[in-house]
Coordinates of C-alpha atoms and ligand atoms in Angstrom, one line a residue:
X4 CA 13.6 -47.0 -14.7
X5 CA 10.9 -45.7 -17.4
X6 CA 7.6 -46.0 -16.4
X7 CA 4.9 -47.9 -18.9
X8 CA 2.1 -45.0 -18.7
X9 CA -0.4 -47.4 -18.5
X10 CA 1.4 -48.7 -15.7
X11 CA -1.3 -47.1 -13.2
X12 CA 0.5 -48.3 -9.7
X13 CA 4.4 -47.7 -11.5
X14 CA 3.1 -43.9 -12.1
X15 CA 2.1 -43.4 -8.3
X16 CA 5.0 -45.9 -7.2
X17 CA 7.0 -43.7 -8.5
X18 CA 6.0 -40.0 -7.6
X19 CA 7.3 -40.1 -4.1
X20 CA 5.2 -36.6 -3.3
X21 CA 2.3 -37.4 -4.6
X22 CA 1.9 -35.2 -7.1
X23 CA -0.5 -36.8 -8.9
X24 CA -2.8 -37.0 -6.3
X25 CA -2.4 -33.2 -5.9
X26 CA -3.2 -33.1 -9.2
X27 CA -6.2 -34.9 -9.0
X28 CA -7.4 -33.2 -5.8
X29 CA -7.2 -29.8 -7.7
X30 CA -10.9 -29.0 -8.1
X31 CA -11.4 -29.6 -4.4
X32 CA -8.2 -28.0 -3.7
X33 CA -10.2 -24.6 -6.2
X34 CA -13.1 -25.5 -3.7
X35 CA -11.8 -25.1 -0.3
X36 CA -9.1 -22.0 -1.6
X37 CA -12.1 -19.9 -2.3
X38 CA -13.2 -20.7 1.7
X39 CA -9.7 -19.6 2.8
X40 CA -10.1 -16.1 2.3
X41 CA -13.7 -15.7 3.6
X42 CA -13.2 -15.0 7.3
X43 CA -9.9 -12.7 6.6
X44 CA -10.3 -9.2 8.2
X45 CA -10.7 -6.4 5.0
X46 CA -7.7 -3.9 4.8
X47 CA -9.5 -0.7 6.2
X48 CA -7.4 1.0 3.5
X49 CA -8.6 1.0 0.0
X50 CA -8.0 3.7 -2.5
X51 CA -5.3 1.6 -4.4
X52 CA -4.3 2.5 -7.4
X53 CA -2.4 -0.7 -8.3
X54 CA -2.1 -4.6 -7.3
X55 CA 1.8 -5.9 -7.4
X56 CA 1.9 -9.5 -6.3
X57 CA 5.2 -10.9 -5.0
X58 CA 6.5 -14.1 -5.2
X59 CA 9.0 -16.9 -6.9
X60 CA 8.5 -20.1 -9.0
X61 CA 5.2 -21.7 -8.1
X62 CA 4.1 -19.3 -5.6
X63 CA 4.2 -16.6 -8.7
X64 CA 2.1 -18.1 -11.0
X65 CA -1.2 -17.1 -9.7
X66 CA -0.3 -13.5 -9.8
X67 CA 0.1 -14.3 -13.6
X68 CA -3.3 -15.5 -13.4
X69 CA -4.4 -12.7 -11.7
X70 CA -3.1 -10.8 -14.2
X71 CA -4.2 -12.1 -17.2
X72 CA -7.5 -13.4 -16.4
X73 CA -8.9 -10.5 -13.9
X74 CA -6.3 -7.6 -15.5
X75 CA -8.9 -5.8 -17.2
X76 CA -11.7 -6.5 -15.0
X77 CA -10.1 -5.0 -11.6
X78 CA -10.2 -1.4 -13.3
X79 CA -6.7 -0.9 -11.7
X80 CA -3.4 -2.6 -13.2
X81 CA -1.9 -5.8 -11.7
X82 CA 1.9 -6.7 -11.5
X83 CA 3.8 -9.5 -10.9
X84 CA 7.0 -9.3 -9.1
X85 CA 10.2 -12.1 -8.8
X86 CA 12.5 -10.4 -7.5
X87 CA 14.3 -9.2 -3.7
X88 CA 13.2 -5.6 -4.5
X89 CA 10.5 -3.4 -5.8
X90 CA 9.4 -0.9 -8.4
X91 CA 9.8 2.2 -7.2
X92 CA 6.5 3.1 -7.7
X93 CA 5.4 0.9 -4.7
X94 CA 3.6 2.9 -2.2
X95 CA 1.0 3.5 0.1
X96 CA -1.2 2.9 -2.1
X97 CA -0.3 -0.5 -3.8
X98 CA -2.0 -3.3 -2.6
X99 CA 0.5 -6.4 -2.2
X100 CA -0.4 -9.9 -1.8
X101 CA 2.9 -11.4 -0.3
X102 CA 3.1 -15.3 -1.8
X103 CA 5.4 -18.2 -0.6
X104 CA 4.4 -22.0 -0.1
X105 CA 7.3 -22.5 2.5
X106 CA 6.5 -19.2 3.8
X107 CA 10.8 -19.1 3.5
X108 CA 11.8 -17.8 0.0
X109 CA 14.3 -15.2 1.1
X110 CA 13.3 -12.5 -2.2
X111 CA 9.7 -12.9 -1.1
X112 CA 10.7 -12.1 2.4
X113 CA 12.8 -9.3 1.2
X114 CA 10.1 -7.8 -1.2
X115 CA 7.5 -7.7 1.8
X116 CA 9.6 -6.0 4.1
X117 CA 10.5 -3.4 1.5
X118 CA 6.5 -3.3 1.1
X119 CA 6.2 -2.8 4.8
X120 CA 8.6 0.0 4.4
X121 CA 6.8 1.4 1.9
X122 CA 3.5 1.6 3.6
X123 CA 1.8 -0.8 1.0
X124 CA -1.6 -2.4 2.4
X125 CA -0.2 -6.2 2.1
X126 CA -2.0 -9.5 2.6
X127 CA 0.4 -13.0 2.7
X128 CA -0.3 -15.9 1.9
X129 CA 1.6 -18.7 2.6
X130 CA 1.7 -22.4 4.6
X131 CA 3.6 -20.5 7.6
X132 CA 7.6 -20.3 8.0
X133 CA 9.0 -16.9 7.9
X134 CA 6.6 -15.2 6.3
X135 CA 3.8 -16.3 8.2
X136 CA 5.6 -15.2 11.1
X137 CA 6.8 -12.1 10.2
X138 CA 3.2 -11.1 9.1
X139 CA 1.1 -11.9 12.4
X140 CA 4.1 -10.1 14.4
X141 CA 3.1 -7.3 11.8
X142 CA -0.4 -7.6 12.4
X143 CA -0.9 -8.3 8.5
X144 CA -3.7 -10.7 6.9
X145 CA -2.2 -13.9 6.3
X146 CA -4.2 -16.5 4.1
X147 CA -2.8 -20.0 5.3
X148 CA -3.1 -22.8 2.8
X149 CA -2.5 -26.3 4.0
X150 CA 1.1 -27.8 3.9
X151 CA 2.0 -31.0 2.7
X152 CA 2.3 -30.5 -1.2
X153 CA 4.5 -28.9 -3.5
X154 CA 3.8 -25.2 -4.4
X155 CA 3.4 -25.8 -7.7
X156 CA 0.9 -28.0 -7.0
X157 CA -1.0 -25.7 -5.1
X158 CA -2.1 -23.4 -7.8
X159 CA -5.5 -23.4 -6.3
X160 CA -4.6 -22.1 -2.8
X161 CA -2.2 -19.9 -3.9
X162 CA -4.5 -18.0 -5.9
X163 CA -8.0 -18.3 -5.7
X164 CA -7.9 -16.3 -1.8
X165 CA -7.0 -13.7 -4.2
X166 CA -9.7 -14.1 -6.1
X167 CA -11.8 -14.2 -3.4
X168 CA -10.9 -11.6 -1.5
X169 CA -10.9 -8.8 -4.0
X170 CA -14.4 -10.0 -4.4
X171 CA -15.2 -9.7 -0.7
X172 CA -13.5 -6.0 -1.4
X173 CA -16.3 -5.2 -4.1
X174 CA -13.6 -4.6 -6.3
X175 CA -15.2 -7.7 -9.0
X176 CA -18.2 -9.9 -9.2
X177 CA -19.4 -13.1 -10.5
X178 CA -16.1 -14.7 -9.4
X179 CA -18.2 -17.3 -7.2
X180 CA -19.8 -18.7 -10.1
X181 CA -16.5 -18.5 -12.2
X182 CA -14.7 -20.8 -9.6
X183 CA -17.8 -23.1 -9.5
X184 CA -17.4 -23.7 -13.3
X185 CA -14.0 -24.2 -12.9
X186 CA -14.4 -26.5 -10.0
X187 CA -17.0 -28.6 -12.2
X188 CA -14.5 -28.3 -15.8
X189 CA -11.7 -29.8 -13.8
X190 CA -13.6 -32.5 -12.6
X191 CA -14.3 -33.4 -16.0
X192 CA -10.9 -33.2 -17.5
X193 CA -9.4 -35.4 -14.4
X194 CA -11.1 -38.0 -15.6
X195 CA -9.5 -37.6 -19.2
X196 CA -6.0 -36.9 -17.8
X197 CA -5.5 -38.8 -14.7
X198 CA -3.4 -41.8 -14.6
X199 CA -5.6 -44.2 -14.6
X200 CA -7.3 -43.0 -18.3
X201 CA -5.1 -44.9 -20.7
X202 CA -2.9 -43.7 -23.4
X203 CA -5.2 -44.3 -26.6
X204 CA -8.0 -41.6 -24.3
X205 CA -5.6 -39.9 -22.6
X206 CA -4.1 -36.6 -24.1
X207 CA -1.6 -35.8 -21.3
X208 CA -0.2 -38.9 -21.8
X209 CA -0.2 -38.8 -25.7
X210 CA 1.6 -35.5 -25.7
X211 CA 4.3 -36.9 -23.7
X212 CA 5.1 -39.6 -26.0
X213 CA 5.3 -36.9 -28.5
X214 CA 7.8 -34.9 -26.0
X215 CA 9.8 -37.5 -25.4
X216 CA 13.5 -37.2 -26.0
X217 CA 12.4 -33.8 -27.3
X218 CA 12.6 -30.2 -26.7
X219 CA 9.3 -28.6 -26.0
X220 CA 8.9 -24.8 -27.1
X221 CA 5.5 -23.4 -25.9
X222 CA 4.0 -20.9 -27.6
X223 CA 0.9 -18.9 -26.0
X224 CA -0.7 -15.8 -26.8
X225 CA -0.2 -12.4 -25.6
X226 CA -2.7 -11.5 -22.7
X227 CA -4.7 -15.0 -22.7
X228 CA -2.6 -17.9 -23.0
X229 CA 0.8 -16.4 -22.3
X230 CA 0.8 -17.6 -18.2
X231 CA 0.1 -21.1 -19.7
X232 CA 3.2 -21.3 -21.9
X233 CA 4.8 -20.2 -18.8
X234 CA 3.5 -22.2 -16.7
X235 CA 4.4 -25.3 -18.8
X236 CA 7.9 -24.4 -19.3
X237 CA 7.8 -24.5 -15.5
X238 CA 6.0 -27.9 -15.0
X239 CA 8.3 -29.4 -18.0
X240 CA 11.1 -28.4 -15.9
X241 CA 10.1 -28.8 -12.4
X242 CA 8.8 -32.0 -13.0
X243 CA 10.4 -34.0 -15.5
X244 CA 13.8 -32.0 -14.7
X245 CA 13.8 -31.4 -18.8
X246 CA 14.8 -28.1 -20.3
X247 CA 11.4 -26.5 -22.6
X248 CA 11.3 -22.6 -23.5
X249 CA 8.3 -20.5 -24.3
X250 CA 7.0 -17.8 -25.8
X251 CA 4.1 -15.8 -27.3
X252 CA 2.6 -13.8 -30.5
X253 CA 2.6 -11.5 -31.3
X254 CA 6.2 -10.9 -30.5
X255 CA 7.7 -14.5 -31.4
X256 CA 6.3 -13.7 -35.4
X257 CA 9.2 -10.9 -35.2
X258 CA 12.3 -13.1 -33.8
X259 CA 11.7 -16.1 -32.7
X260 CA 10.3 -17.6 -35.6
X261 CA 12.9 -16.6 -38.2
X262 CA 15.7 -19.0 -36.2
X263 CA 13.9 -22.1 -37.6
X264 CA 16.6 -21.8 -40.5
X265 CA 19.1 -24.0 -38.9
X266 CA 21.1 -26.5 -37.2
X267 CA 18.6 -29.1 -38.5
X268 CA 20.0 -31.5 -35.8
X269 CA 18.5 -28.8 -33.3
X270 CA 15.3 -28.6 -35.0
X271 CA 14.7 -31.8 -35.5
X272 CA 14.5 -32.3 -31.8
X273 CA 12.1 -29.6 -31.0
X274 CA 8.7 -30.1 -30.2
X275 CA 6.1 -27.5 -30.6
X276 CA 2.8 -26.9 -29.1
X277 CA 0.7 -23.9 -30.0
X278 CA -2.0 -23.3 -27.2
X279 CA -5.3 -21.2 -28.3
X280 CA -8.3 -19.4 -26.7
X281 CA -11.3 -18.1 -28.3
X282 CA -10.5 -14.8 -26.8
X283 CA -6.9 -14.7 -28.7
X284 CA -7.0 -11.7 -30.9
X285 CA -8.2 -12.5 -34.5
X286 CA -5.2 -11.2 -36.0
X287 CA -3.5 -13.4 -33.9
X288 CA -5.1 -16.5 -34.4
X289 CA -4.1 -15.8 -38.6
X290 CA -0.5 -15.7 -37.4
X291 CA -0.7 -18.8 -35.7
X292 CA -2.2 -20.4 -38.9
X293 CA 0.3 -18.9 -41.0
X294 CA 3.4 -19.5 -38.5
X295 CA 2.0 -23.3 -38.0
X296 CA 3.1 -24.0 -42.0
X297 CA 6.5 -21.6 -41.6
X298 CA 8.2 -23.8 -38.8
X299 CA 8.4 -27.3 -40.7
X300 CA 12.0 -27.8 -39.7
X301 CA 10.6 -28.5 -36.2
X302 CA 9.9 -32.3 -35.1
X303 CA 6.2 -31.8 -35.1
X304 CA 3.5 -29.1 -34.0
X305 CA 0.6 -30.1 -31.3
X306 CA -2.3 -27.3 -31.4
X307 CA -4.2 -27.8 -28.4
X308 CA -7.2 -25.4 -27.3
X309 CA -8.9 -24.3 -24.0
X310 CA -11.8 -25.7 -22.7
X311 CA -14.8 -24.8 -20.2
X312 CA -17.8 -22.6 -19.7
X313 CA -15.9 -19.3 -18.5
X314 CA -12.4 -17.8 -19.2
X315 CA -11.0 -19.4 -16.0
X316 CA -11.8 -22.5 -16.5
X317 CA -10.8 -22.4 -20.0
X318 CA -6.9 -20.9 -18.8
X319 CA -7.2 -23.8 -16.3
X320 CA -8.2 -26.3 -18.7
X321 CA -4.6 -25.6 -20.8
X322 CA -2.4 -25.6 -17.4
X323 CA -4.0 -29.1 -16.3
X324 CA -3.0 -30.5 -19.3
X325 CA 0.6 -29.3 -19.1
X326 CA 0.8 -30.5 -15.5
X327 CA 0.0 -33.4 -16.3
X328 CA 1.5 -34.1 -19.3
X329 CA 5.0 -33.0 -17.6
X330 CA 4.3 -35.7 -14.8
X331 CA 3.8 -38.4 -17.6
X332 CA 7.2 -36.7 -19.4
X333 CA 9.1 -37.5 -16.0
X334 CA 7.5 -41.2 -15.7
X335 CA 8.9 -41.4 -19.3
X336 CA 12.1 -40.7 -18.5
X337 CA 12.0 -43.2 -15.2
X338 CA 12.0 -39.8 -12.8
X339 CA 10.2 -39.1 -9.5
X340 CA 8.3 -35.7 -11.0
X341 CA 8.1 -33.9 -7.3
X342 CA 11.9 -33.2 -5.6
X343 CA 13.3 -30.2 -6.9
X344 CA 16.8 -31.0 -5.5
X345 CA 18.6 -28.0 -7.6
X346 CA 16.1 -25.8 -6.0
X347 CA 16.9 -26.8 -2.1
X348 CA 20.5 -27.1 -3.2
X349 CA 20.6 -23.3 -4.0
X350 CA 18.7 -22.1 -1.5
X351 CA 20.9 -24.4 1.2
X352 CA 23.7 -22.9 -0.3
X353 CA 22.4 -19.4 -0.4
X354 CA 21.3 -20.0 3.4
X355 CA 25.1 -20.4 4.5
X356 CA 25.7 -16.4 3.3
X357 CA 23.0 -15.0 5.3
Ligands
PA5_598 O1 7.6 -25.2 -7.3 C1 8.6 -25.0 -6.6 O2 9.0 -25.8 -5.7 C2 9.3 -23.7 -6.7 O3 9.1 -23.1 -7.9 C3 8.9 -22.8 -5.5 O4 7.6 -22.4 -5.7 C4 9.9 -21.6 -5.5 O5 11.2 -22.0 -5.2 C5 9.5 -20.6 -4.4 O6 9.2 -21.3 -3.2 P1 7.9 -20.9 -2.3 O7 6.8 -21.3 -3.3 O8 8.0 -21.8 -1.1 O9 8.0 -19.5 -2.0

């Protein structure tokens, strides 16, 4: 049954994992991540020459983070990595930080033993399962985040030890103080996009009225905003079960944009939203301006921009919006935002061919 948004106890009644609690808990979730990784013993090795993190779905998306928002701070390249195997270029000298929620994801599994193979310093983190056990039978670091909510809603724990623990290596700085203005920035924007703020305050909840019955296309930027499109195509999915697609510029200015020709039936259903940071390139940031007037076929445009005292709380401020907002999109459509029952139909099914 759709859910009123201002319909406070209708919105929890129906989110059956409590996934707008998570939601709500993230800046305390940000708080006690950083702690996670402070009594883990340091690799002894250390002359790395990359970072590949390994992981699926919500236990990936913080290695986006990592990318984007400490890539060129780190002074060696960071990859992200969804798949059973890896790059051939995997080697002793590859740091890997092993990520799964369930601890259970059989291509994460797969990756870290190929790691393991490989001689690649790894560190886990994960809730337990598989993983967890494989690694202390390994004798490798495992960060263990508390259980008990979905991994996408665990953003925090998954990576902020990261963070953490590459500051503990001396290999950045001033990331305490980064987290503690992010902690502080997502206090604030609770209070703007939780449930109980109602619709005429509320811009979570505003957007999904506009992405109602829609199709949302995300469009970030290149190397700031492009693990938030990403991210919300996720959440849009995840959560309210609804198909969104994203993309960013500069590449979408060369394809993507030139199929806003036609059906107008299609169009007409399609939602954009154009996310911006200060940091975007200023070429960029004319494309968007002159892209925003070239895509009128499409139902409507939302331009929304990052917020907060330091780039991660401004990448932060954009992916709390789209979790929300994708949590209000399911109450919209009457649906329970936190079983993903495709997901543990496919990997029951993929369990009976070990
Ligand atoms: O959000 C989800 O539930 C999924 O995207 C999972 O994160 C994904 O299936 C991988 O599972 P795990 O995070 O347990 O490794």
């Amino acid at each position: 049954m759709r859910v009123d948004l201002d319909d406070v106890q209708a919105l929890h009644d129906l989110d059956s994992m409590g996934m707008l609690g998570a939601a709500w808990n993230l800046p305390e979730q940000c708080e006690q991540a950083w702690s996670l990784a402070q009594d883990l013993p340091l690799p002894q090795v250390r002359d790395w020459r990359q970072i590949l993190v390994t992981g699926l779905g919500g236990s990936a998306i913080g290695g986006d983070l990592l990318r984007v928002f400490a890539g060129d701070k780190l002074g060696i390249p960071v990859l992200v990595n969804r798949d059973y195997t890896l790059p051939w270029f995997v080697d002793r000298n590859t740091l890997v930080f092993a990520v799964s929620y369930s601890g259970n994801t059989e291509e994460t599994l797969n990756a870290y033993d190929a790691a393991r193979e490989r001689g690649a310093t790894i560190v886990a983190i994960t809730t337990g399962g598989q993983l967890g056990r494989r690694a202390a039978a390994d004798g490798v670091p495992v960060v263990r985040v508390p259980r008990g909510i979905a991994p996408r809603s665990a953003t925090g724990y998954l990576f902020i030890p990261m963070v953490a623990l590459l500051e503990r290596l001396g290999m950045f700085f001033g990331m305490r103080a980064e987290v503690e203005g992010l902690v502080a920035h997502l206090r604030e924007l609770r209070r703007r996009y939780g449930s109980e703020t109602p619709v005429r305050n509320n811009p979570a909840k505003q957007l999904a009225l506009n992405l109602q019955n829609r199709l949302p296309v995300i469009w970030g930027v290149a190397g700031t905003t492009e693990v938030v499109a990403q991210r919300w195509k996720g959440q849009f999915n995840e959560n309210a079960k609804a198909p969104a697609y994203w993309n960013v510029f500069p590449e979408l200015n060369h394809n993507e944009v030139v199929g806003f020709g036609q059906p107008e039936e299609i169009l007409d259903r399609i939602w954009l939203v154009l996310l911006q940071d200060e940091a975007d390139h200023p070429r960029v940031k004319l494309r968007m301006k002159i892209t925003r007037d070239m895509v009128k076929k499409a139902a409507g445009i939302t331009e929304v921009q990052s917020s907060g005292p330091n780039g991660l709380a401004r990448v932060y401020s954009l992916i709390y919006l789209g979790d929300y907002a994708s949590m209000y999109l399911a109450a919209l459509a009457g649906i329970d935002p936190g079983p993903v029952r495709v997901i543990d139909y496919l990997k029951n099914e993929l369990a009976k061919h070990k």
